[in-house]
């Protein structure tokens, strides 16, 4: 339907360049924002930084990573700062022994949006181990955001989203902050569903809008992402067999890419696209155009779980409306019940981690660089 018309468009930044030689640069809007990409020198962070730097709504981009990265964050910052946009790009990096909460004052202060792609690969780790490892990495970023930009929306691209987001939101709440500022980026599930339904049906891609709800199709948690194929006319017309195949591909999308890359890398380019689709939706909302996007956050959308991925409207104050799930088919209802029990388990895992820790306020006065 047309209600999806205002969805995040991560390529606004390059569309003008395709409209002919007269106007290669899109018009700069009256209001712009500061964004920080954490993990910005990595294989996912780099294309994500590129999309952010191209977006006319981004006037300041901070690229942050650890000094151990293959390509230094400062190199990415310098490279992107040559693009013909208003956006000023500045990079920051810290050695592993230094804490973000002590040093990222200049990097994070004034940020409206922080996107964090952090964590280690999944090989050979149990889910609870992964929550501990990746949870502590994300926590070091989240506590710095709580200190330097408590009003910013913090979008997390991390495994497993279903457990790490509840953990971080609980820690934000414990620190007296708004837990809805912490959003798990599940947009790639929606992006994949749209593409796969378009391929199956031939319906023009701009007319396909598949809601994907529940959790995120990450490693360990793939089956928690539920495409509501009955709600879009294109997918509703598919046979039961083709709908099952679309659902399977959405849920196993990361594995499909992992195998294509022969285990050498995870999903990066489509994840960057989806990550900035989310980012652009948040900034459009802050700029006064209410914009719909899917994400996983503290939510009352599904009875029986306190965190859930569904359609959210972003506005001037962040996540302003969590949409109800709407009418679903009996088959989807049965699957939703399974998803709910998976989420209960994942959320519990995250909240147990949150109980063992709290956000540090830092041990030293940040030195101005």
Coordinates of N, CA, C and O in Angstrom, one line a residue, residues 215-302:
X215 N 11.8 -11.8 15.1 CA 13.2 -11.5 15.5 C 14.0 -11.2 14.2 O 13.4 -10.9 13.2
X216 N 15.3 -11.4 14.3 CA 16.2 -11.1 13.1 C 16.7 -12.5 12.6 O 17.1 -13.3 13.4
X217 N 16.8 -12.6 11.3 CA 17.3 -13.9 10.7 C 18.9 -13.9 10.8 O 19.5 -13.9 9.8
X218 N 19.4 -13.8 12.0 CA 20.9 -13.9 12.1 C 21.2 -15.4 12.4 O 20.4 -16.3 12.3
X219 N 22.5 -15.6 12.7 CA 22.9 -17.0 13.0 C 22.3 -17.4 14.3 O 22.2 -16.6 15.2
X220 N 21.9 -18.6 14.5 CA 21.2 -19.2 15.6 C 19.7 -18.8 15.6 O 18.9 -19.5 16.3
X221 N 19.3 -17.7 15.0 CA 18.0 -17.2 15.2 C 17.2 -17.0 13.9 O 16.2 -16.4 13.9
X222 N 17.7 -17.6 12.8 CA 17.0 -17.4 11.5 C 15.5 -17.7 11.5 O 14.8 -16.9 10.9
X223 N 15.1 -18.7 12.1 CA 13.7 -19.1 12.1 C 12.8 -18.1 12.9 O 11.6 -18.2 12.8
X224 N 13.4 -17.1 13.6 CA 12.6 -16.2 14.3 C 12.1 -15.0 13.4 O 11.3 -14.2 13.9
X225 N 12.6 -14.9 12.2 CA 12.2 -13.9 11.3 C 11.0 -14.4 10.5 O 11.1 -15.4 9.8
X226 N 9.8 -13.8 10.6 CA 8.6 -14.3 10.0 C 8.1 -13.3 9.0 O 7.5 -12.3 9.3
X227 N 8.2 -13.6 7.7 CA 7.6 -12.8 6.6 C 6.1 -13.0 6.6 O 5.7 -14.1 6.5
X228 N 5.4 -11.9 6.7 CA 3.9 -12.0 6.7 C 3.5 -11.8 5.2 O 3.0 -10.8 4.7
X229 N 3.6 -13.0 4.5 CA 3.4 -13.0 3.1 C 1.9 -12.8 2.7 O 1.6 -12.4 1.6
X230 N 1.0 -13.0 3.7 CA -0.4 -12.8 3.4 C -0.8 -11.3 3.3 O -1.8 -11.0 2.8
X231 N 0.1 -10.5 3.7 CA -0.3 -9.0 3.8 C 0.1 -8.2 2.6 O -0.2 -7.1 2.5
X232 N 0.8 -8.8 1.7 CA 1.2 -8.1 0.4 C 0.5 -8.8 -0.8 O 0.6 -10.0 -0.9
X233 N -0.2 -8.0 -1.6 CA -0.9 -8.7 -2.7 C 0.0 -9.6 -3.6 O -0.4 -10.6 -4.1
X234 N 1.3 -9.2 -3.8 CA 2.2 -9.9 -4.7 C 2.5 -11.3 -4.1 O 2.3 -12.3 -4.7
X235 N 2.9 -11.3 -2.8 CA 3.2 -12.6 -2.2 C 2.0 -13.4 -1.8 O 2.1 -14.7 -1.8
X236 N 0.9 -12.7 -1.5 CA -0.3 -13.5 -1.2 C -0.8 -14.4 -2.3 O -1.4 -15.4 -2.1
X237 N -0.4 -14.0 -3.6 CA -0.9 -14.7 -4.8 C 0.0 -15.9 -5.0 O -0.3 -16.8 -5.9
X238 N 1.1 -16.1 -4.3 CA 2.0 -17.2 -4.6 C 1.4 -18.5 -4.0 O 0.6 -18.5 -3.0
X239 N 1.8 -19.6 -4.6 CA 1.4 -20.9 -4.0 C 2.0 -21.1 -2.7 O 3.0 -20.5 -2.3
X240 N 1.4 -22.0 -1.9 CA 1.9 -22.3 -0.6 C 3.4 -22.8 -0.6 O 4.2 -22.4 0.2
X241 N 3.7 -23.5 -1.7 CA 5.1 -24.1 -1.9 C 6.1 -22.9 -2.1 O 7.2 -22.9 -1.5
X242 N 5.7 -22.0 -3.0 CA 6.6 -20.8 -3.3 C 6.7 -19.9 -2.1 O 7.8 -19.4 -1.8
X243 N 5.6 -19.7 -1.3 CA 5.7 -18.9 -0.1 C 6.7 -19.5 0.9 O 7.5 -18.8 1.5
X244 N 6.6 -20.9 1.0 CA 7.5 -21.6 2.0 C 9.0 -21.4 1.5 O 9.9 -21.2 2.4
X245 N 9.2 -21.4 0.2 CA 10.6 -21.2 -0.3 C 11.1 -19.8 0.0 O 12.2 -19.6 0.4
X246 N 10.2 -18.8 -0.2 CA 10.6 -17.4 0.0 C 11.0 -17.2 1.5 O 12.0 -16.7 1.9
X247 N 10.1 -17.8 2.4 CA 10.4 -17.7 3.8 C 11.7 -18.4 4.2 O 12.5 -17.8 4.9
X248 N 11.9 -19.6 3.6 CA 13.2 -20.3 3.9 C 14.4 -19.4 3.5 O 15.4 -19.3 4.2
X249 N 14.3 -18.8 2.3 CA 15.5 -18.0 1.8 C 15.7 -16.8 2.7 O 16.9 -16.4 2.9
X250 N 14.6 -16.2 3.2 CA 14.8 -15.0 4.0 C 15.5 -15.5 5.3 O 16.4 -14.8 5.8
X251 N 15.0 -16.6 5.9 CA 15.5 -17.1 7.1 C 17.0 -17.6 7.0 O 17.7 -17.5 8.0
X252 N 17.3 -18.1 5.8 CA 18.7 -18.6 5.7 C 19.6 -17.7 4.8 O 20.6 -18.2 4.2
X253 N 19.2 -16.5 4.6 CA 19.9 -15.6 3.7 C 21.3 -15.4 4.0 O 22.2 -15.4 3.1
X254 N 21.7 -15.3 5.3 CA 23.1 -15.2 5.7 C 23.9 -16.4 5.3 O 25.0 -16.3 4.9
X255 N 23.3 -17.6 5.5 CA 24.0 -18.8 5.1 C 24.2 -18.8 3.6 O 25.3 -19.3 3.2
X256 N 23.2 -18.4 2.8 CA 23.4 -18.4 1.4 C 24.6 -17.5 1.0 O 25.4 -17.9 0.1
X257 N 24.7 -16.4 1.6 CA 25.9 -15.5 1.3 C 27.2 -16.1 1.8 O 28.2 -16.1 1.1
X258 N 27.1 -16.6 3.0 CA 28.3 -17.3 3.6 C 28.9 -18.4 2.7 O 30.1 -18.5 2.5
X259 N 28.0 -19.2 2.2 CA 28.4 -20.3 1.3 C 28.9 -19.7 -0.1 O 29.9 -20.2 -0.6
X260 N 28.3 -18.7 -0.6 CA 28.7 -18.1 -1.9 C 30.1 -17.5 -1.7 O 31.0 -17.5 -2.6
X261 N 30.4 -17.0 -0.5 CA 31.7 -16.4 -0.2 C 32.7 -17.5 0.3 O 33.8 -17.1 0.8
X262 N 32.3 -18.7 0.2 CA 33.1 -19.9 0.7 C 33.6 -19.7 2.1 O 34.8 -20.1 2.4
X263 N 32.8 -19.2 3.0 CA 33.2 -19.0 4.4 C 34.2 -18.0 4.6 O 34.7 -17.9 5.8
X264 N 34.6 -17.2 3.6 CA 35.7 -16.2 3.8 C 35.1 -14.9 4.4 O 35.9 -14.1 4.9
X265 N 33.8 -14.6 4.3 CA 33.3 -13.4 4.8 C 31.8 -13.5 5.0 O 31.2 -14.4 4.4
X266 N 31.2 -12.7 5.8 CA 29.8 -12.7 6.0 C 29.1 -11.7 5.1 O 29.7 -11.2 4.1
X267 N 27.8 -11.5 5.3 CA 27.0 -10.6 4.5 C 27.5 -9.1 4.7 O 27.5 -8.7 5.9
X268 N 27.9 -8.4 3.7 CA 28.4 -7.1 3.9 C 27.7 -6.0 3.0 O 27.2 -5.0 3.6
X269 N 27.6 -6.3 1.7 CA 27.1 -5.2 0.8 C 25.6 -5.1 1.0 O 25.1 -3.9 1.1
X270 N 24.8 -6.2 1.0 CA 23.4 -6.1 1.2 C 23.0 -5.6 2.6 O 22.1 -4.9 2.8
X271 N 23.9 -6.0 3.5 CA 23.7 -5.5 4.9 C 23.9 -4.0 5.1 O 23.2 -3.3 5.8
X272 N 24.9 -3.5 4.3 CA 25.2 -2.1 4.4 C 24.0 -1.3 3.7 O 23.6 -0.3 4.3
X273 N 23.5 -1.8 2.6 CA 22.4 -1.2 2.0 C 21.2 -1.2 3.0 O 20.6 -0.1 3.2
X274 N 20.9 -2.3 3.6 CA 19.8 -2.4 4.6 C 20.1 -1.5 5.8 O 19.2 -0.8 6.3
X275 N 21.3 -1.5 6.2 CA 21.7 -0.7 7.4 C 21.4 0.8 7.1 O 20.9 1.5 8.0
X276 N 21.8 1.2 5.9 CA 21.6 2.7 5.6 C 20.1 3.0 5.3 O 19.6 4.1 5.5
X277 N 19.4 2.0 4.8 CA 17.9 2.2 4.6 C 17.3 2.5 5.9 O 16.5 3.4 6.1
X278 N 17.7 1.8 7.0 CA 17.3 2.1 8.3 C 17.8 3.5 8.8 O 17.0 4.3 9.3
X279 N 19.1 3.8 8.5 CA 19.6 5.1 8.9 C 18.9 6.2 8.3 O 18.6 7.2 9.0
X280 N 18.6 6.1 7.0 CA 18.0 7.2 6.3 C 16.5 7.4 6.8 O 16.1 8.5 6.9
X281 N 15.9 6.3 7.2 CA 14.5 6.4 7.8 C 14.6 7.2 9.1 O 13.7 8.1 9.3
X282 N 15.6 6.9 9.9 CA 15.7 7.6 11.2 C 15.9 9.1 11.0 O 15.3 9.9 11.6
X283 N 16.8 9.4 10.1 CA 17.2 10.8 9.8 C 16.0 11.6 9.2 O 15.7 12.7 9.5
X284 N 15.3 10.9 8.3 CA 14.1 11.5 7.6 C 13.1 11.9 8.7 O 12.5 13.0 8.7
X285 N 12.9 11.0 9.7 CA 12.0 11.2 10.8 C 12.4 12.4 11.6 O 11.6 13.3 11.9
X286 N 13.7 12.5 11.9 CA 14.3 13.6 12.7 C 14.1 14.9 12.0 O 13.9 15.9 12.6
X287 N 14.2 14.8 10.6 CA 14.0 16.0 9.8 C 12.6 16.5 9.7 O 12.3 17.5 9.0
X288 N 11.6 15.7 10.2 CA 10.2 16.1 10.2 C 9.3 15.3 9.2 O 8.2 15.7 9.1
X289 N 9.9 14.3 8.5 CA 9.1 13.5 7.6 C 8.9 12.1 8.3 O 9.8 11.3 8.3
X290 N 7.8 11.9 8.9 CA 7.6 10.6 9.6 C 7.8 9.5 8.6 O 7.3 9.5 7.5
X291 N 8.7 8.5 9.0 CA 9.1 7.5 8.0 C 9.1 6.1 8.7 O 9.5 5.9 9.8
X292 N 8.5 5.2 7.9 CA 8.4 3.8 8.4 C 9.5 2.9 8.1 O 10.1 3.0 7.0
X293 N 9.9 2.1 9.1 CA 11.0 1.1 8.9 C 10.8 0.0 9.9 O 10.1 0.2 10.9
X294 N 11.4 -1.1 9.6 CA 11.3 -2.3 10.5 C 12.5 -2.3 11.4 O 13.6 -2.1 10.9
X295 N 12.4 -2.6 12.7 CA 13.5 -2.9 13.5 C 13.0 -3.7 14.7 O 11.8 -3.8 15.0
X296 N 14.0 -4.1 15.5 CA 13.7 -5.0 16.7 C 14.0 -4.1 17.9 O 15.1 -3.6 18.1
X297 N 13.0 -3.9 18.8 CA 13.2 -3.0 19.9 C 12.2 -3.3 21.0 O 11.3 -4.2 20.8
X298 N 12.3 -2.6 22.1 CA 11.3 -2.8 23.2 C 10.0 -2.5 22.7 O 9.8 -1.4 22.1
X299 N 9.0 -3.3 22.8 CA 7.8 -3.2 22.0 C 6.6 -3.9 22.7 O 6.8 -5.0 23.3
X300 N 5.4 -3.4 22.4 CA 4.2 -4.1 22.9 C 3.4 -4.7 21.7 O 2.3 -5.0 21.7
X301 N 4.2 -4.9 20.5 CA 3.5 -5.3 19.3 C 3.0 -6.8 19.4 O 2.1 -7.2 18.7
X302 N 3.7 -7.6 20.2 CA 3.3 -9.0 20.3 C 3.2 -9.4 21.8 O 4.1 -9.3 22.6

